[in-house]
mmCIF file of C-alpha atoms (C1' of nucleotides) in Angstrom:
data_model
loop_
_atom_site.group_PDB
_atom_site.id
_atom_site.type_symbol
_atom_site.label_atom_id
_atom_site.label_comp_id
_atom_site.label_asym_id
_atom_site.label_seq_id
_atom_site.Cartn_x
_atom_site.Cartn_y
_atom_site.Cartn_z
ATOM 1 C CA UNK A 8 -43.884 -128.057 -57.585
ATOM 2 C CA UNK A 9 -42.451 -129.910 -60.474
ATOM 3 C CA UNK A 10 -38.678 -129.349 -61.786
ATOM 4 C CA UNK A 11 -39.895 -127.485 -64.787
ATOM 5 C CA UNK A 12 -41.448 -124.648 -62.235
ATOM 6 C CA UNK A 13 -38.473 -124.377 -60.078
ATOM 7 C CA UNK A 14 -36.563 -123.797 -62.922
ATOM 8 C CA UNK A 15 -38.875 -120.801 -63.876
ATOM 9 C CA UNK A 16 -39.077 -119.588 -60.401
ATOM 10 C CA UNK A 17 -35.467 -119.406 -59.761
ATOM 11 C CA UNK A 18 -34.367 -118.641 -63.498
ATOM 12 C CA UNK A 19 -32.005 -122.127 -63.620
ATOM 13 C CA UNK A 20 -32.299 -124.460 -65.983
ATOM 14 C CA UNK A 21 -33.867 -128.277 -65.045
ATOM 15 C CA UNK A 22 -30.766 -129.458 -65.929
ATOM 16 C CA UNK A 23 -28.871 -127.267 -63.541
ATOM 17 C CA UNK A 24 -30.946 -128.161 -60.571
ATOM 18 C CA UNK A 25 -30.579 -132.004 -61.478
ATOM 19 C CA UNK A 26 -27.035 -131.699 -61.408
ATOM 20 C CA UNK A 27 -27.372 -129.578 -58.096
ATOM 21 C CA UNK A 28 -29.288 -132.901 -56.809
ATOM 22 C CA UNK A 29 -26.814 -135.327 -58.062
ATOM 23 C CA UNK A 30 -23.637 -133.813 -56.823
ATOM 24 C CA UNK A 31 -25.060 -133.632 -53.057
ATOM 25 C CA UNK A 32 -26.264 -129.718 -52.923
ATOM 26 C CA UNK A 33 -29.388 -129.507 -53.562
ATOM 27 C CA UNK A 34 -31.604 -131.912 -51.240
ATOM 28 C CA UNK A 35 -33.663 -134.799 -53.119
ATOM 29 C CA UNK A 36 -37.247 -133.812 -52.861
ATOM 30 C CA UNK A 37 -39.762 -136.475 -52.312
ATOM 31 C CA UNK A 38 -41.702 -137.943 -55.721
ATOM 32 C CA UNK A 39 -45.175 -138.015 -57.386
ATOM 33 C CA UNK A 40 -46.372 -141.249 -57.902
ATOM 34 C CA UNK A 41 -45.331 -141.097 -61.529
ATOM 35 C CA UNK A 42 -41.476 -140.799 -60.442
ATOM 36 C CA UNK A 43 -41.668 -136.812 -61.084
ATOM 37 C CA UNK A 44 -39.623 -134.323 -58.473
ATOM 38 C CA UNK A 45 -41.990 -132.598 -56.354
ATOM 39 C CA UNK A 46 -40.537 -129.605 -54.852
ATOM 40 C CA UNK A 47 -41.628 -127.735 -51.638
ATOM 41 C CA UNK A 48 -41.885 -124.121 -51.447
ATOM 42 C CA UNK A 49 -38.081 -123.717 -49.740
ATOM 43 C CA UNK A 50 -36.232 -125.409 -52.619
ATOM 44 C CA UNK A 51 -36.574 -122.098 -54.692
ATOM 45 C CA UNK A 52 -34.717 -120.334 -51.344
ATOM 46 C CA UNK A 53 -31.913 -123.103 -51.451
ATOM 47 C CA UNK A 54 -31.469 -122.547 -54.891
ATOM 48 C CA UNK A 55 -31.502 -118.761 -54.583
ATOM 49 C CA UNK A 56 -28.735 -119.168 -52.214
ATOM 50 C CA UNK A 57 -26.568 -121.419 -54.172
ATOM 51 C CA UNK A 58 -27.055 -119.495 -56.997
ATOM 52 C CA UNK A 59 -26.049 -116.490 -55.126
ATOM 53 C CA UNK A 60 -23.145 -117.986 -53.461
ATOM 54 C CA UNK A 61 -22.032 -118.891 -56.715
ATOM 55 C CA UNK A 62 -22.000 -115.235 -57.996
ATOM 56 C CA UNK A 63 -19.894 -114.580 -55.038
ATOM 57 C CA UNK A 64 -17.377 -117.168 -55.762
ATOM 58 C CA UNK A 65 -18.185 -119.964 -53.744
ATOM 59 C CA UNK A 66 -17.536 -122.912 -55.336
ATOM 60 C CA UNK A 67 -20.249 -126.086 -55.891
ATOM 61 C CA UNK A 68 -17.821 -127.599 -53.003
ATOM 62 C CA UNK A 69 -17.923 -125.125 -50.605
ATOM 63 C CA UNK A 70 -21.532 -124.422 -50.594
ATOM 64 C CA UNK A 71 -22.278 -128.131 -50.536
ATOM 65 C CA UNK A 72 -20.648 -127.981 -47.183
ATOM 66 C CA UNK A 73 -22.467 -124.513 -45.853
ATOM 67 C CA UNK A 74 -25.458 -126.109 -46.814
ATOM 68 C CA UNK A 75 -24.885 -129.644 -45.112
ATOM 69 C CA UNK A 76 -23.778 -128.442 -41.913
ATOM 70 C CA UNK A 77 -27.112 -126.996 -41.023
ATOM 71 C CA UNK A 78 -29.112 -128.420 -38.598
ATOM 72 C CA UNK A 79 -32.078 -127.913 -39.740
ATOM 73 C CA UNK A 80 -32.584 -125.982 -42.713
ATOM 74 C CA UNK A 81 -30.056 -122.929 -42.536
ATOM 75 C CA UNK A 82 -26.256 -123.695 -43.069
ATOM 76 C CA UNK A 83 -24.502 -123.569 -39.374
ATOM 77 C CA UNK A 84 -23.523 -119.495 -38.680
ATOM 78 C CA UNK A 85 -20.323 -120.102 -37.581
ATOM 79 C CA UNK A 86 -19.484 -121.986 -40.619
ATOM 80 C CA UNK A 87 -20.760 -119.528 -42.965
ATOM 81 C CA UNK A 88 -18.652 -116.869 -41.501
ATOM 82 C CA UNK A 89 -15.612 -118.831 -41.714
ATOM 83 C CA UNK A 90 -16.494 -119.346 -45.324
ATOM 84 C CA UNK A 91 -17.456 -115.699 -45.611
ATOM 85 C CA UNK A 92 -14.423 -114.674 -44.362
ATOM 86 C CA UNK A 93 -12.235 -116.703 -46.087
ATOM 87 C CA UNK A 94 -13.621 -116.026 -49.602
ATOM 88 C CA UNK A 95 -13.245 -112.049 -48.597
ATOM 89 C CA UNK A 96 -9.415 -112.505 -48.134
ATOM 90 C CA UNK A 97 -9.615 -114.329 -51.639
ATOM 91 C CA UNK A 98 -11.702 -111.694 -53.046
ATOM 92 C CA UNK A 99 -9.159 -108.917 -51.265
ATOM 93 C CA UNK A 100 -6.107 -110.620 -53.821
ATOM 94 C CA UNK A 101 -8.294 -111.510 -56.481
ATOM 95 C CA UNK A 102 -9.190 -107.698 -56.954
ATOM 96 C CA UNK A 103 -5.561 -106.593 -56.189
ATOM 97 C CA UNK A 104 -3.718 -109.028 -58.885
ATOM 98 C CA UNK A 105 -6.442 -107.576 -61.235
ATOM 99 C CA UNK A 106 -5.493 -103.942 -60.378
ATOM 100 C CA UNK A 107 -2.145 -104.653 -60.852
ATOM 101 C CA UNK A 108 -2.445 -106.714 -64.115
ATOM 102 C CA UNK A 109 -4.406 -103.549 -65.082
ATOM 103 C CA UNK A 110 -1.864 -101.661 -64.316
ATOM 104 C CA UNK A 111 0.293 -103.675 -66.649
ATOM 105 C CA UNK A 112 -1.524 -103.306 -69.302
ATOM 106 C CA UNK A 113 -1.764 -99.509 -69.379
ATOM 107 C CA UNK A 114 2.072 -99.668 -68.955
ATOM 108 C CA UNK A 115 2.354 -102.002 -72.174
ATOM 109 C CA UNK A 116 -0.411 -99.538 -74.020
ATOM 110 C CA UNK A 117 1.800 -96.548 -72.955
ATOM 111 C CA UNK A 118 4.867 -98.024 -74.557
ATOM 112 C CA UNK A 119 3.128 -99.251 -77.578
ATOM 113 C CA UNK A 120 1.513 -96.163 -78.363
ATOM 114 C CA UNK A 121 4.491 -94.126 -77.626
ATOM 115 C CA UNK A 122 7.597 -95.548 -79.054
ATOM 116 C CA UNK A 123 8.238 -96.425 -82.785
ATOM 117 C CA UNK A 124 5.090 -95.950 -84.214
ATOM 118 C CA UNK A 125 5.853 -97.966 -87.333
ATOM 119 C CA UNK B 2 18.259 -126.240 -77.887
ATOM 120 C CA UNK B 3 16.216 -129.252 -76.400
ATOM 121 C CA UNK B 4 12.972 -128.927 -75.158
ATOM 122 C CA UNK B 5 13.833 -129.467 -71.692
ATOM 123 C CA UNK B 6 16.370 -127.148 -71.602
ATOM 124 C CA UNK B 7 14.208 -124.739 -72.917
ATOM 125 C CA UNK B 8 11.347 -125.975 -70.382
ATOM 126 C CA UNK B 9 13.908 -124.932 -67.407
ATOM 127 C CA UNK B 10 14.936 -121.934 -68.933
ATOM 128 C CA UNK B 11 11.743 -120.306 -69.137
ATOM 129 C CA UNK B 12 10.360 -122.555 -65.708
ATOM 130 C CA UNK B 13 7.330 -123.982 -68.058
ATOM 131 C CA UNK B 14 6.972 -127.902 -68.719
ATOM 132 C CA UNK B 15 7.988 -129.412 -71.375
ATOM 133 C CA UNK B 16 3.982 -130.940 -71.991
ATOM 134 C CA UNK B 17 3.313 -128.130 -72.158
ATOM 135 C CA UNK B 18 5.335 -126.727 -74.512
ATOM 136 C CA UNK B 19 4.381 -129.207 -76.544
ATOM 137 C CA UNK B 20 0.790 -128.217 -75.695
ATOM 138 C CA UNK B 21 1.477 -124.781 -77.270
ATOM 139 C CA UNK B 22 3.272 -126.055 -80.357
ATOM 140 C CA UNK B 23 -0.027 -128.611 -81.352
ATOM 141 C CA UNK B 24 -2.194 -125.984 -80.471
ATOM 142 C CA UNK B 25 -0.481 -123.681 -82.976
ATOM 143 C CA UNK B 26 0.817 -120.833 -80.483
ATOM 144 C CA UNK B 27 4.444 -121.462 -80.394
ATOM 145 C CA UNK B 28 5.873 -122.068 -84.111
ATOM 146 C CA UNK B 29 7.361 -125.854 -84.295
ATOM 147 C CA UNK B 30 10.928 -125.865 -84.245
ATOM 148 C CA UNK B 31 13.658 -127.893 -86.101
ATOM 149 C CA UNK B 32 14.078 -131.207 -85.576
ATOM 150 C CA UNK B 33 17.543 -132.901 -85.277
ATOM 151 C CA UNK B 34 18.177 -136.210 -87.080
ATOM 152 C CA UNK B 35 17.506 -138.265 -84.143
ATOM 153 C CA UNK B 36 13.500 -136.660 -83.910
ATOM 154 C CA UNK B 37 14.461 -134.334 -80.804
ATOM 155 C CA UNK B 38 12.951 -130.734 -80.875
ATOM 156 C CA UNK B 39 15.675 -127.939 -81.605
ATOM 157 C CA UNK B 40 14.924 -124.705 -80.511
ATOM 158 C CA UNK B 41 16.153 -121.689 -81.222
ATOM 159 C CA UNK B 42 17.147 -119.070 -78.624
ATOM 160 C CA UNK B 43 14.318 -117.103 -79.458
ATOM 161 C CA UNK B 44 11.500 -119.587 -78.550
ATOM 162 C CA UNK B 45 12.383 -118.140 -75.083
ATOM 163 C CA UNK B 46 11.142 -115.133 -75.597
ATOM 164 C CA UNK B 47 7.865 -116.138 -77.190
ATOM 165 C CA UNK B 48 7.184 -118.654 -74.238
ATOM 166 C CA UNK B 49 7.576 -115.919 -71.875
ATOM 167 C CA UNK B 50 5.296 -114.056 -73.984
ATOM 168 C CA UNK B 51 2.632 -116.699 -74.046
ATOM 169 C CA UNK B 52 3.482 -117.456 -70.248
ATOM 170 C CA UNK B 53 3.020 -112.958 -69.445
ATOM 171 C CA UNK B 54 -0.043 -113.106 -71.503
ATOM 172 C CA UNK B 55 -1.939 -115.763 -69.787
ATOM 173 C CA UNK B 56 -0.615 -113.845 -66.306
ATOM 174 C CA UNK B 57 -2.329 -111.171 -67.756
ATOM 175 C CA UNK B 58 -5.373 -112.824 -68.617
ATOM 176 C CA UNK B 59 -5.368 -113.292 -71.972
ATOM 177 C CA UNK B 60 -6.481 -116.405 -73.471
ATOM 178 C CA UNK B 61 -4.166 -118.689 -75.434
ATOM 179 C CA UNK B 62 -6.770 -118.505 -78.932
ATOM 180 C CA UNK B 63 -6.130 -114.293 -78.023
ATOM 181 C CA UNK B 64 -2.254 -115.170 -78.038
ATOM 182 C CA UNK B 65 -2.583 -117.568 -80.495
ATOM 183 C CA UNK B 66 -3.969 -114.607 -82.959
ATOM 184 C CA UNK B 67 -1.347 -112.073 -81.779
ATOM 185 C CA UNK B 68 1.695 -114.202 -82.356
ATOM 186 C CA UNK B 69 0.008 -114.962 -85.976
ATOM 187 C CA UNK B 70 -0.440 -112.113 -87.344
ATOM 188 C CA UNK B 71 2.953 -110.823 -86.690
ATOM 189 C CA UNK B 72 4.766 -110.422 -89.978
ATOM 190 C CA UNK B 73 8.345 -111.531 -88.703
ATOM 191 C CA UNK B 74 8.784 -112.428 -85.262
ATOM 192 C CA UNK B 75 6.916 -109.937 -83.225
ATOM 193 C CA UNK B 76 3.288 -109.415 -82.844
ATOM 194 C CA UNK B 77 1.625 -106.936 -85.009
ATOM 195 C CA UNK B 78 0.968 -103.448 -82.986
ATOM 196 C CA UNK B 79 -2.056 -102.575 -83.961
ATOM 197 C CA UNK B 80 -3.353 -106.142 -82.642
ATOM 198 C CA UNK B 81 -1.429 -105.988 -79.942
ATOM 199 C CA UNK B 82 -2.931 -102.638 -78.864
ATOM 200 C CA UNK B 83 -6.587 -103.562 -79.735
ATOM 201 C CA UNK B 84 -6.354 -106.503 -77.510
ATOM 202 C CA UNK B 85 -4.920 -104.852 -74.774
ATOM 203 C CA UNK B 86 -7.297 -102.465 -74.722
ATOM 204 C CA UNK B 87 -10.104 -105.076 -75.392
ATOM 205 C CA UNK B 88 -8.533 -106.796 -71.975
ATOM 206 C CA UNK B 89 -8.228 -103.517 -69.975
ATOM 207 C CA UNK B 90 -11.965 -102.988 -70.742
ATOM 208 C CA UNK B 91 -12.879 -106.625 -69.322
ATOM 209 C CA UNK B 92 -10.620 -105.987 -66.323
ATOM 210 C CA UNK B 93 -12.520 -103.203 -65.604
ATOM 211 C CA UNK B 94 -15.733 -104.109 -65.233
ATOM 212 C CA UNK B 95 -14.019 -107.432 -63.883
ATOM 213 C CA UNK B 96 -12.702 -105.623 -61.057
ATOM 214 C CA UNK B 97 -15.720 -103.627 -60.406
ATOM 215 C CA UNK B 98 -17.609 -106.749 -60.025
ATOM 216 C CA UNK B 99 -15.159 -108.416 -57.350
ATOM 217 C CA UNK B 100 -15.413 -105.159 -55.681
ATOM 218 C CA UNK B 101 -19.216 -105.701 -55.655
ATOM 219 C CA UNK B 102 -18.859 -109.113 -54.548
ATOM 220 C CA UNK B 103 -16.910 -107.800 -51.753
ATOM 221 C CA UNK B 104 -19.348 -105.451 -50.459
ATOM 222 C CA UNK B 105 -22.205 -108.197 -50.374
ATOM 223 C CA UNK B 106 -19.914 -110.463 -48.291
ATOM 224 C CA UNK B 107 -19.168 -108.409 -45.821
ATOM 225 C CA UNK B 108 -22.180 -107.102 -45.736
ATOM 226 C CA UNK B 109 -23.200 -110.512 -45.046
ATOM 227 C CA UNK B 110 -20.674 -111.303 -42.099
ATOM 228 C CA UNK B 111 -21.617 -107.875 -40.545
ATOM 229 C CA UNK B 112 -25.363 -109.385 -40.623
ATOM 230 C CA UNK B 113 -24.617 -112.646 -39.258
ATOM 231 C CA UNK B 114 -22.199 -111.402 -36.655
ATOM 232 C CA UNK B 115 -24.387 -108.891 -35.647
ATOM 233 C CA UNK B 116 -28.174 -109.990 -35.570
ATOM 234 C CA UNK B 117 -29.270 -113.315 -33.245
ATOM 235 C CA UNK B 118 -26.101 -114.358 -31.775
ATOM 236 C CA UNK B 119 -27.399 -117.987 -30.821
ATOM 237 C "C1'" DC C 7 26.951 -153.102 -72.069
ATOM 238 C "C1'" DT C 8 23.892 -151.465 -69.281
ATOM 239 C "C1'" DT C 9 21.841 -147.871 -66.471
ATOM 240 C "C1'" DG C 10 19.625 -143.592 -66.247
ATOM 241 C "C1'" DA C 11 18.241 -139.395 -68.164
ATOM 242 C "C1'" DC C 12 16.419 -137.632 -71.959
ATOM 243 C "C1'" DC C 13 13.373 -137.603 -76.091
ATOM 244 C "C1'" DT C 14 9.165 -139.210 -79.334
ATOM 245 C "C1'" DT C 15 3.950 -140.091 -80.143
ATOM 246 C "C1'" DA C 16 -1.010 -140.631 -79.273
ATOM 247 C "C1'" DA C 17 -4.503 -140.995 -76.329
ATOM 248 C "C1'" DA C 18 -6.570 -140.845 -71.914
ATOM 249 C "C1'" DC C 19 -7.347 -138.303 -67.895
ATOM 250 C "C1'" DC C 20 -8.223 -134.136 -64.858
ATOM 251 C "C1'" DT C 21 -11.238 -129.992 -62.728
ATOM 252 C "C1'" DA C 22 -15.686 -127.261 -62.737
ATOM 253 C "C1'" DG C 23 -19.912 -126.618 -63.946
ATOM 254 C "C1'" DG C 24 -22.730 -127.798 -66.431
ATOM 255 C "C1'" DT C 25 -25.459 -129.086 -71.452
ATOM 256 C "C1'" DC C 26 -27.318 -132.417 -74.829
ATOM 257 C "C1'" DG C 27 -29.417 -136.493 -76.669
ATOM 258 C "C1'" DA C 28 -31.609 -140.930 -76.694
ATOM 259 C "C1'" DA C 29 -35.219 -143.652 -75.348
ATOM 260 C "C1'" DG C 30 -39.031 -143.785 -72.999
ATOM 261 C "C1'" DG C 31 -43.295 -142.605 -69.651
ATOM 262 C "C1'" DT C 32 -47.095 -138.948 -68.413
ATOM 263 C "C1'" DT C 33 -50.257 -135.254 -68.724
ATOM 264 C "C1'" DT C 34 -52.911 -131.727 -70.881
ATOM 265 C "C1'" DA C 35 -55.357 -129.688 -74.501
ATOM 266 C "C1'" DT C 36 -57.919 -130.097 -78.645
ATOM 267 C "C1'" DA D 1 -57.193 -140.109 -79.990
ATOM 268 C "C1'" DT D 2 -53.338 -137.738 -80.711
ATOM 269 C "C1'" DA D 3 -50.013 -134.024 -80.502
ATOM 270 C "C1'" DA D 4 -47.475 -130.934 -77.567
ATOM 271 C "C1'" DA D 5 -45.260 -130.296 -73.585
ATOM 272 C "C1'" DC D 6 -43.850 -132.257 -69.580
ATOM 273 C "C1'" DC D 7 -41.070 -135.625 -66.925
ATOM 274 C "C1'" DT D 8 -37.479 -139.805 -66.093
ATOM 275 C "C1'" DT D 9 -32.472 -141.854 -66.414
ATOM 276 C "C1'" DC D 10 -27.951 -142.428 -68.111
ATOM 277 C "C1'" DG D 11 -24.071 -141.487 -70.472
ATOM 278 C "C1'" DA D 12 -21.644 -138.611 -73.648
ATOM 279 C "C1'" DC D 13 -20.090 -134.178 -74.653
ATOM 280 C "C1'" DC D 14 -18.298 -129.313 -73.906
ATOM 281 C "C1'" DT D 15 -14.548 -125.488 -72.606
ATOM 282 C "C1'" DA D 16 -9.644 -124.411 -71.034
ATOM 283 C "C1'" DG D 17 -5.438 -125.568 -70.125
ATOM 284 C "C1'" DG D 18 -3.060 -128.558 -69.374
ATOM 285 C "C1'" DT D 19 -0.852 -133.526 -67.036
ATOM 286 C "C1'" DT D 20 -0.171 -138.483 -67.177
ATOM 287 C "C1'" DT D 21 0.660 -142.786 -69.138
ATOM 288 C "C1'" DA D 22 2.123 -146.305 -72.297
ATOM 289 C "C1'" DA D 23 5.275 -147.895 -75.427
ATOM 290 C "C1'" DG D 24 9.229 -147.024 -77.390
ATOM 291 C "C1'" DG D 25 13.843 -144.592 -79.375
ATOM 292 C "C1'" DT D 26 18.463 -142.146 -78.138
ATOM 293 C "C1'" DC D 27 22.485 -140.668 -75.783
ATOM 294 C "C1'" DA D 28 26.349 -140.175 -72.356
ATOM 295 C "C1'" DA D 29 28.751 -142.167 -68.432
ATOM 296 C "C1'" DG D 30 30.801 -145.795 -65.940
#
DNA sequence: CTTGACCTTAAACCTAGGTCGAAGGTTTAT
DNA sequence: ATAAACCTTCGACCTAGGTTTAAGGTCAAG
């Protein structure tokens, strides 16, 4: 599989998955005899995942670790849980600041709207 | 005023104070004869301004704009409000996401601590 | 009179996560 | 045979919000 159909079969861009490859998270696959990428089957799974885990918040960093702690192909399970875990506390503050910041805001809308309407 | 007494007084640094004044969101001040920033007492206020906004996720071009179009010293209201309500809205759907996210990962730890405890 | 704390500027650097372009080689279709 | 559509590398660029550094001017105290 060439880098151009990854890139369709995951929805990333060749660039992206390049720059996956250069920074250490995405595993160099081996190469045609012309020099191009040839991807195995499982490269559009390790890019699912990384593009997952980045929804979720995990940075470049932290899934370059999950993923290079495997043994074998999957990222170790006790790391990934400690990783889990960890970016659930963040999420747990991350949604409460915004709550409260929300909260803020309504307050500053209340006294906007209410007083001295100019 | 100097601008590190007004960096201390409002707990920003003075870079970036300056930061805001080349970037046009704080107004530049007076200068003495010897070159030195002089600030008036007010610049307080607008830094704290600037420093709430950002708290409260604004972005400095969104500050930049409110402080603008202020006819005196203060913000115009109607700006104000829009953009507050423009930032409640992305908050919203903000927050609803990081619940999401939340939901996935510990869905995901319940499925890894559950399932094929190697 | 000199030491140290303060101020000035412009430009370079930083993180994160990429994108873009140049200059060139390859493959496929017509 | 030639054009379109791939692929390669490398380095520069981008956003956002700053910090750091270099080279120098100023001010108050001892």
């Amino acid at each position: 599989m060439r880098i151009g159909e990854l890139a369709k079969a995951t929805g990333l861009s060749a660039s992206r998955v390049r720059f996956y490859e250069k920074h250490g998270i995405l595993p160099p696959p081996e190469r045609r005899a012309n020099g191009y990428r040839d991807y195995p089957a499982s490269a559009i799974a390790i890019l699912q995942f990384i593009d997952q885990g980045q929804a979720l918040g995990f940075t470049l960093a932290e899934l370059r670790a999950a993923l290079s702690t495997g043994d074998e192909q999957m990222p170790a399970r006790a790391d990934m849980i400690d990783g889990l875990r960890r970016k659930q506390a963040e999420l747990e503050s991350h949604i409460e600041t915004a709550i409260a910041r929300r909260a803020q805001i309504i307050e500053l809308i209340a006294e906007l709207t209410s007083c001295e309407p100019s």
